[in-house]
PDB file of C-alpha atoms in Angstrom:
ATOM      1  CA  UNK A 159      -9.230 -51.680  54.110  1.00 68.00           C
ATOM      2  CA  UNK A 160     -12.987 -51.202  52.649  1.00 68.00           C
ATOM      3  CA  UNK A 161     -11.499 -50.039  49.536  1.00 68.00           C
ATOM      4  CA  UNK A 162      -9.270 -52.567  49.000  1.00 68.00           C
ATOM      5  CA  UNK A 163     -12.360 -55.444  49.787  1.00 70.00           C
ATOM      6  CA  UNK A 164     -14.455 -53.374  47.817  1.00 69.00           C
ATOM      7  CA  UNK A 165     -12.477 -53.715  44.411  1.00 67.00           C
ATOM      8  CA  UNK A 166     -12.288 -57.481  45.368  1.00 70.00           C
ATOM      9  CA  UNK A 167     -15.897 -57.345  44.311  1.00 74.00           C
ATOM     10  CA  UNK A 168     -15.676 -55.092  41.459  1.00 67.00           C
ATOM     11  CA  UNK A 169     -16.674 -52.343  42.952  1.00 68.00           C
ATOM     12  CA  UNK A 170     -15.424 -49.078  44.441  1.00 67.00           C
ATOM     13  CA  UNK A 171     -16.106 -46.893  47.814  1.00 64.00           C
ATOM     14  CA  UNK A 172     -13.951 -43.802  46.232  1.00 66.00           C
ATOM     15  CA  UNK A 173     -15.792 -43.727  42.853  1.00 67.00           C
ATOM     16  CA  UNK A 174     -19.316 -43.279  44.972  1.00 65.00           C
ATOM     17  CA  UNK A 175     -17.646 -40.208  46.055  1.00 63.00           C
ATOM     18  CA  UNK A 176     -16.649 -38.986  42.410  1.00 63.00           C
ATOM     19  CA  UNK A 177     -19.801 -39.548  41.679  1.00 61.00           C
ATOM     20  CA  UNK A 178     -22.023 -37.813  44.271  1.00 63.00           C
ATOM     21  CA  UNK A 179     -21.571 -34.015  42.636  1.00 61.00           C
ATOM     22  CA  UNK A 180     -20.727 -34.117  38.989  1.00 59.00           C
ATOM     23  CA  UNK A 181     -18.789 -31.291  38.559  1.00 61.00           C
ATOM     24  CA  UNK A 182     -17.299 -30.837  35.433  1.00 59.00           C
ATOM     25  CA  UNK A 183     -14.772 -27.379  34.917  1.00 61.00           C
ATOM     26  CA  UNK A 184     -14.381 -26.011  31.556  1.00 60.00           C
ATOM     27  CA  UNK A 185     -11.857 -23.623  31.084  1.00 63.00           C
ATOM     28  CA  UNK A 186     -10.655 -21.475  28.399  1.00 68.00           C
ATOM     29  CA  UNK A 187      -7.564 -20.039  30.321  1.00 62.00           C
ATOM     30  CA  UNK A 188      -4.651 -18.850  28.569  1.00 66.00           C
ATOM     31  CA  UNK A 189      -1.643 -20.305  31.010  1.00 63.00           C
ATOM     32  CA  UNK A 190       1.734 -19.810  30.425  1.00 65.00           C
ATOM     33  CA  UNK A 191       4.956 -21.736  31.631  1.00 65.00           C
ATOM     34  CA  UNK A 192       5.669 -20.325  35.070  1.00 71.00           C
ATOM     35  CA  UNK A 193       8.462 -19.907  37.255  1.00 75.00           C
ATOM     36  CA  UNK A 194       9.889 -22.912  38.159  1.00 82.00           C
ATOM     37  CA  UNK A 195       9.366 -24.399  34.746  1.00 83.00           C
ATOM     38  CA  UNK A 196      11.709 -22.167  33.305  1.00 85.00           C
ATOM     39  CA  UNK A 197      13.903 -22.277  35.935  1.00 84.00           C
ATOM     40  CA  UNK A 198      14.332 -26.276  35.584  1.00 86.00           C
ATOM     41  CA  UNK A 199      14.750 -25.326  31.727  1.00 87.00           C
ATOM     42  CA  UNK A 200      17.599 -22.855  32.890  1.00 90.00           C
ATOM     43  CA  UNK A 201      19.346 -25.733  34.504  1.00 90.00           C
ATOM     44  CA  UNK A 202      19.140 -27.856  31.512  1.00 90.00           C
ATOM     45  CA  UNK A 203      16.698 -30.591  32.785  1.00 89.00           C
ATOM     46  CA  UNK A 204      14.639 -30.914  29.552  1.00 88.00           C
ATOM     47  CA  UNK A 205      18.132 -31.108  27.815  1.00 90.00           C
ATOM     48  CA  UNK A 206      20.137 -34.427  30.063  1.00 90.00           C
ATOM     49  CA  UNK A 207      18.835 -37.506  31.387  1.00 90.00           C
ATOM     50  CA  UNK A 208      17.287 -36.546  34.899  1.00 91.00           C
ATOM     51  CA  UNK A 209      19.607 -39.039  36.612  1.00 93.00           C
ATOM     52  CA  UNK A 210      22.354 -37.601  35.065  1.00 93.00           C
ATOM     53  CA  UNK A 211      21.336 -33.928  35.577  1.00 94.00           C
ATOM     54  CA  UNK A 212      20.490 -35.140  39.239  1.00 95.00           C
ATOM     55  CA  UNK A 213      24.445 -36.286  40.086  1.00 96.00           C
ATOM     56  CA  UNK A 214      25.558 -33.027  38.180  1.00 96.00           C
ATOM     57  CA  UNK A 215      22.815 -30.782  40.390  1.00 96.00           C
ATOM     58  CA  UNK A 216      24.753 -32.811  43.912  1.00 97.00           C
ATOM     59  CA  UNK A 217      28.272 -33.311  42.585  1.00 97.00           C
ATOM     60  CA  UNK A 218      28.065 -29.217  42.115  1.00 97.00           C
ATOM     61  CA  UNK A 219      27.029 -28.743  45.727  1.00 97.00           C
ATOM     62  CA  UNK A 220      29.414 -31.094  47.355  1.00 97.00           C
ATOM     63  CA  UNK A 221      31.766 -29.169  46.132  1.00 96.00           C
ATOM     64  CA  UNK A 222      30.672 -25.896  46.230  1.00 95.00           C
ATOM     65  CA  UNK A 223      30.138 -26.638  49.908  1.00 93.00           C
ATOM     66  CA  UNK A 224      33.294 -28.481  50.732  1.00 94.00           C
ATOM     67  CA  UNK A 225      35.485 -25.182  48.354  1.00 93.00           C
ATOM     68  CA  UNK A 226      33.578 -22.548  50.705  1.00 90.00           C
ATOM     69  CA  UNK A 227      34.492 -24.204  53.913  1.00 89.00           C
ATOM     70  CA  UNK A 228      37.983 -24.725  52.728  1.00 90.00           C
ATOM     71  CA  UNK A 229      38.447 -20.917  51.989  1.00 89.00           C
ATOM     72  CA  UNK A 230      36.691 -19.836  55.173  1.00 86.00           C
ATOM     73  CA  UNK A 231      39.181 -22.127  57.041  1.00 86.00           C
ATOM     74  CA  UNK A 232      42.352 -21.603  55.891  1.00 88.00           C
ATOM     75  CA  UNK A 233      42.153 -17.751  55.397  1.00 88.00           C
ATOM     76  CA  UNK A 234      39.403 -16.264  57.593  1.00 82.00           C
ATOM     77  CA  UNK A 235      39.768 -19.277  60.274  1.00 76.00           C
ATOM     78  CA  UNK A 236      36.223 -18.311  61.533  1.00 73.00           C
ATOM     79  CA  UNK A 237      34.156 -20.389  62.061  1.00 71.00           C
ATOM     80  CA  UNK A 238      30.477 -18.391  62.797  1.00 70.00           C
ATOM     81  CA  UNK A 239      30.891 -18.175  58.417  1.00 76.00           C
ATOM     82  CA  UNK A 240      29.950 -21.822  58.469  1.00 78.00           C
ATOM     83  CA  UNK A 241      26.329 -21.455  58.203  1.00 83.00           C
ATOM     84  CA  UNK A 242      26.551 -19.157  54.770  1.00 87.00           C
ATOM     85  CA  UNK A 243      28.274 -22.592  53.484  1.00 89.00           C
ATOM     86  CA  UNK A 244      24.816 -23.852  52.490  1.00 93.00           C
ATOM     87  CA  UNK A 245      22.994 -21.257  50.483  1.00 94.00           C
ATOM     88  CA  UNK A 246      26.715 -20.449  48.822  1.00 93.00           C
ATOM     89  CA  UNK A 247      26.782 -23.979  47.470  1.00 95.00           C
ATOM     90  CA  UNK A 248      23.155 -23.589  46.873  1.00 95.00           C
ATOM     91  CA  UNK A 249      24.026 -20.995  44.552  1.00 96.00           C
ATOM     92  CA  UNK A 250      27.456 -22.229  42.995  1.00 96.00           C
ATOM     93  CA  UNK A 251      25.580 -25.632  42.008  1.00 96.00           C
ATOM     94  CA  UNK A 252      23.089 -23.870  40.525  1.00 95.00           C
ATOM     95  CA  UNK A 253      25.026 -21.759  38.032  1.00 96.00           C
ATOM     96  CA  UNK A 254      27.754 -25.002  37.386  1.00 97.00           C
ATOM     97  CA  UNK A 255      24.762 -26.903  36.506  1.00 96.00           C
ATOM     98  CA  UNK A 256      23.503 -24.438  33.920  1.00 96.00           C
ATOM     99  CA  UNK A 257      27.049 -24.178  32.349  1.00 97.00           C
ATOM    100  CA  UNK A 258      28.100 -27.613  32.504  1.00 96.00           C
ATOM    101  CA  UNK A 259      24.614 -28.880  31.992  1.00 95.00           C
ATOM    102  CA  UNK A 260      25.047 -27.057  28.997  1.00 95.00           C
ATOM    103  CA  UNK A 261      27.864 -28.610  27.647  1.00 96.00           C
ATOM    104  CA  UNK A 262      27.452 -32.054  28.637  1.00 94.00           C
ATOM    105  CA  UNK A 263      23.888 -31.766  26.977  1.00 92.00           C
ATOM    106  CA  UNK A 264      25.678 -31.175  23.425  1.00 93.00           C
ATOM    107  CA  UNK A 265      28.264 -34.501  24.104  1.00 92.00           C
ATOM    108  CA  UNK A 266      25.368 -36.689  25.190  1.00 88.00           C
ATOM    109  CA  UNK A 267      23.342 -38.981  22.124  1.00 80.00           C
ATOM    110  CA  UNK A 268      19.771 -38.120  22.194  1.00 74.00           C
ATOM    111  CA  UNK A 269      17.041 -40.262  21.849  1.00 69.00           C
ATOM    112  CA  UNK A 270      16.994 -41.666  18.170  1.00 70.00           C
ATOM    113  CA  UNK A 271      14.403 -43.825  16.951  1.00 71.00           C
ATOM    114  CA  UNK A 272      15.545 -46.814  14.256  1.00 72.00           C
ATOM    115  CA  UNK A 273      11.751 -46.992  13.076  1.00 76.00           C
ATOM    116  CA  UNK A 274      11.864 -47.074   9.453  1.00 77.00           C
ATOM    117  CA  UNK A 275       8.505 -45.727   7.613  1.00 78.00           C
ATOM    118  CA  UNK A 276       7.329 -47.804   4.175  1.00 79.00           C
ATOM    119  CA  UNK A 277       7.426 -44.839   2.148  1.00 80.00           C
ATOM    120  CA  UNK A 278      11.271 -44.357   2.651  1.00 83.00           C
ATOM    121  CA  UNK A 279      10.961 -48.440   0.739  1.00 87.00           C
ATOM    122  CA  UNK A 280      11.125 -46.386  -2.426  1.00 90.00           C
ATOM    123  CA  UNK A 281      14.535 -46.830  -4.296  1.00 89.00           C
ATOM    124  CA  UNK A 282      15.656 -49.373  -2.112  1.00 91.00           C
ATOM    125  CA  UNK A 283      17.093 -52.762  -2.859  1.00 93.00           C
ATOM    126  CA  UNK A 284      15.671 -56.319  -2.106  1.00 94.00           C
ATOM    127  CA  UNK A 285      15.930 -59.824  -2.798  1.00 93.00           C
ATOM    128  CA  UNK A 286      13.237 -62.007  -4.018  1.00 94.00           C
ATOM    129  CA  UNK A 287      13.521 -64.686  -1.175  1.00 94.00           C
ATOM    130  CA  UNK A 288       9.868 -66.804  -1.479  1.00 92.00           C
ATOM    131  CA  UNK A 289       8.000 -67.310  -4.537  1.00 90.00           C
ATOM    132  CA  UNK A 290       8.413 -66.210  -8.025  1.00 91.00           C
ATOM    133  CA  UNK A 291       6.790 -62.786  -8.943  1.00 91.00           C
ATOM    134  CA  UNK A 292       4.711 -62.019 -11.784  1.00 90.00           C
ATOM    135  CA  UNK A 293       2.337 -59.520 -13.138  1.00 88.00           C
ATOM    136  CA  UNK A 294      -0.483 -59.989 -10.600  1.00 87.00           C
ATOM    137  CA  UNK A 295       0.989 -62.661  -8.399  1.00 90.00           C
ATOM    138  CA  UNK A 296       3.397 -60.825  -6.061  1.00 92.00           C
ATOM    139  CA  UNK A 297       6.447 -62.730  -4.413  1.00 93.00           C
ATOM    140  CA  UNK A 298       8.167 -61.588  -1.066  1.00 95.00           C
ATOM    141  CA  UNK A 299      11.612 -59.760  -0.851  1.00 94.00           C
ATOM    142  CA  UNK A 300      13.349 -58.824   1.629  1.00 95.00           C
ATOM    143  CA  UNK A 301      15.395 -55.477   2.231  1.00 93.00           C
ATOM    144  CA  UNK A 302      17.767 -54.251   4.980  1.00 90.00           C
ATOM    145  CA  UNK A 303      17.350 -50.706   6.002  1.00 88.00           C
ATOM    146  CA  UNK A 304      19.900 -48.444   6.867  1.00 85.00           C
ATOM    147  CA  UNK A 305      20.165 -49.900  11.019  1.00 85.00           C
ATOM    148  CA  UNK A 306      20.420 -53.387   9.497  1.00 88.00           C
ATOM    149  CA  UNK A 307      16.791 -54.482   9.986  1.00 89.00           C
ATOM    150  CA  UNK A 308      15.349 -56.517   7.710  1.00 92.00           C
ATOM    151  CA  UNK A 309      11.903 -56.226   6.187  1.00 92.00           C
ATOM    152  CA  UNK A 310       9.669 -58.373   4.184  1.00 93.00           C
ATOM    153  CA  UNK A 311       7.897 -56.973   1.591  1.00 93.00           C
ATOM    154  CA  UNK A 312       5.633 -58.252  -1.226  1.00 93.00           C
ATOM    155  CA  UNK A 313       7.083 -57.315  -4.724  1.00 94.00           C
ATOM    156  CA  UNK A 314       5.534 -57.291  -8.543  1.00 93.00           C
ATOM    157  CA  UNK A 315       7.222 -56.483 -11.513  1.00 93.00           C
ATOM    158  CA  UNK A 316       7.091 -53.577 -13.341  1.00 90.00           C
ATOM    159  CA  UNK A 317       6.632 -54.963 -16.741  1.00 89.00           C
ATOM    160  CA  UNK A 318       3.884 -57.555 -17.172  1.00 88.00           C
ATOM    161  CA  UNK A 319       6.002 -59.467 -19.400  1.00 90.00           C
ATOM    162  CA  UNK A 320       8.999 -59.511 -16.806  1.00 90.00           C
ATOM    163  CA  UNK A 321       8.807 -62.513 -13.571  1.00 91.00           C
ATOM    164  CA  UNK A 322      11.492 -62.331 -10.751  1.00 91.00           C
ATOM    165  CA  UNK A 323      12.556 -65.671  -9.569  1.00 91.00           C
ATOM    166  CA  UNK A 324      13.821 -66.266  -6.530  1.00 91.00           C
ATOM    167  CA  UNK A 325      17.566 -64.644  -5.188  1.00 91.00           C
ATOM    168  CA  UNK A 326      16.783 -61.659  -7.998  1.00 90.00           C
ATOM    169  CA  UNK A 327      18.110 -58.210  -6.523  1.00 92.00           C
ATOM    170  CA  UNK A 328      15.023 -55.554  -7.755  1.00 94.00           C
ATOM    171  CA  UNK A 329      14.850 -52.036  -7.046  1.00 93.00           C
ATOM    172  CA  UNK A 330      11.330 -51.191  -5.806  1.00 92.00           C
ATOM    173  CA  UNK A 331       9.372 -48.259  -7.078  1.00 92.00           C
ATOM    174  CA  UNK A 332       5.995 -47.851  -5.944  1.00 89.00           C
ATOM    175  CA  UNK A 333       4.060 -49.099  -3.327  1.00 90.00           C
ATOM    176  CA  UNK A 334       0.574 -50.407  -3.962  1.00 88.00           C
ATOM    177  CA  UNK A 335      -2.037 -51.560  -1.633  1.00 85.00           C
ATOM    178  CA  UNK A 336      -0.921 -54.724  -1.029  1.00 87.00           C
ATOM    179  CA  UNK A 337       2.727 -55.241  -2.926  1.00 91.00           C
ATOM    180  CA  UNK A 338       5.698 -52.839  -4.515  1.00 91.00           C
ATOM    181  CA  UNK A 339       6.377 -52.084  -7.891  1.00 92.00           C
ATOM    182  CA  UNK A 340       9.855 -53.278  -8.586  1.00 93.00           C
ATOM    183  CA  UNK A 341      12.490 -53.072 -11.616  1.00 91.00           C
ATOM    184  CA  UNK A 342      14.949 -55.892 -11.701  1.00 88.00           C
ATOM    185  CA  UNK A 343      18.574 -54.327 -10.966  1.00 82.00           C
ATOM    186  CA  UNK A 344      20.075 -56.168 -13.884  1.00 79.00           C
ATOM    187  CA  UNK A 345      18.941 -55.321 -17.196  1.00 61.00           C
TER     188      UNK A 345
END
């Protein structure tokens, strides 16, 4: 409660206790992954979506669970074999995660990215939409990448004799500081 009417203040009780010792650790250690990170890895984790690896992980001991007591019932029809039911499924979801994890990892899309860099411009082609371009006086055009975004980009002939008016398709060349270099498409 005296934190929280502290920060109405601007101020804070737990930062007088950061600061009473200053205490700062530098370390040179040479740590490596550990046990349960590579365990997670094992189970494909870093490979599926972790809600997705998370219903696999259950689903797998549900029914490891529910296939034990099934077998212990109908053939042994013991029942004291009822408390090995949990680390068996323990163990059977384990090793059906890593296999199906597996293969549900290589069906799955990854994460793509539809970010388009200006150097990958080069070769393109765009439309003069605003302006008429001349040598020194640079006109926009616009070009639609390969996701079917556009971009707007400011375009200059290649030839100082040569002007692009507007609804010209050019193929642009170089980028500049501010503009492209561009070649009209029609000769």
């Amino acid at each position: 409660m005296l934190e929280g009417l502290a920060l109405l203040i601007g101020a804070s009780l737990m930062s007088l206790l950061d600061d009473l010792v200053d205490i700062d650790i530098d370390t040179q250690a040479n740590i490596s992954n550990g046990g349960l990170t590579s365990l997670l890895g094992w189970l494909c984790l870093n490979k599926l979506p972790l809600l997705v690896w998370l219903v696999l992980l259950l689903t797998s001991f549900a029914l490891g669970g529910l296939i034990y007591n099934y077998i212990v019932i109908t053939t042994i029809q013991f029942e004291f074999l009822f408390w090995l039911s949990k680390p068996v499924a323990l163990i059977t979801a384990l090793i059906s995660t890593h296999y199906l994890g597996a293969r549900i990892a290589k069906v799955i899309p990854k994460n793509e990215s539809s970010a388009t860099s200006t150097t990958e411009f080069a070769g393109r082609v765009a439309t003069i939409t605003l302006g008429k371009a001349s040598s020194g006086n640079a006109a926009q055009a616009v070009l639609i990448d390969d996701y079917q975004q556009k971009h707007y980009v400011m375009v200059e002939p290649e030839q100082k004799t040569q002007e692009f008016p507007q609804g010209t398709d050019v193929v642009l060349l170089e980028k500049k500081a501010s503009s492209w270099i561009a070649a009209s498409l029609k000769q």
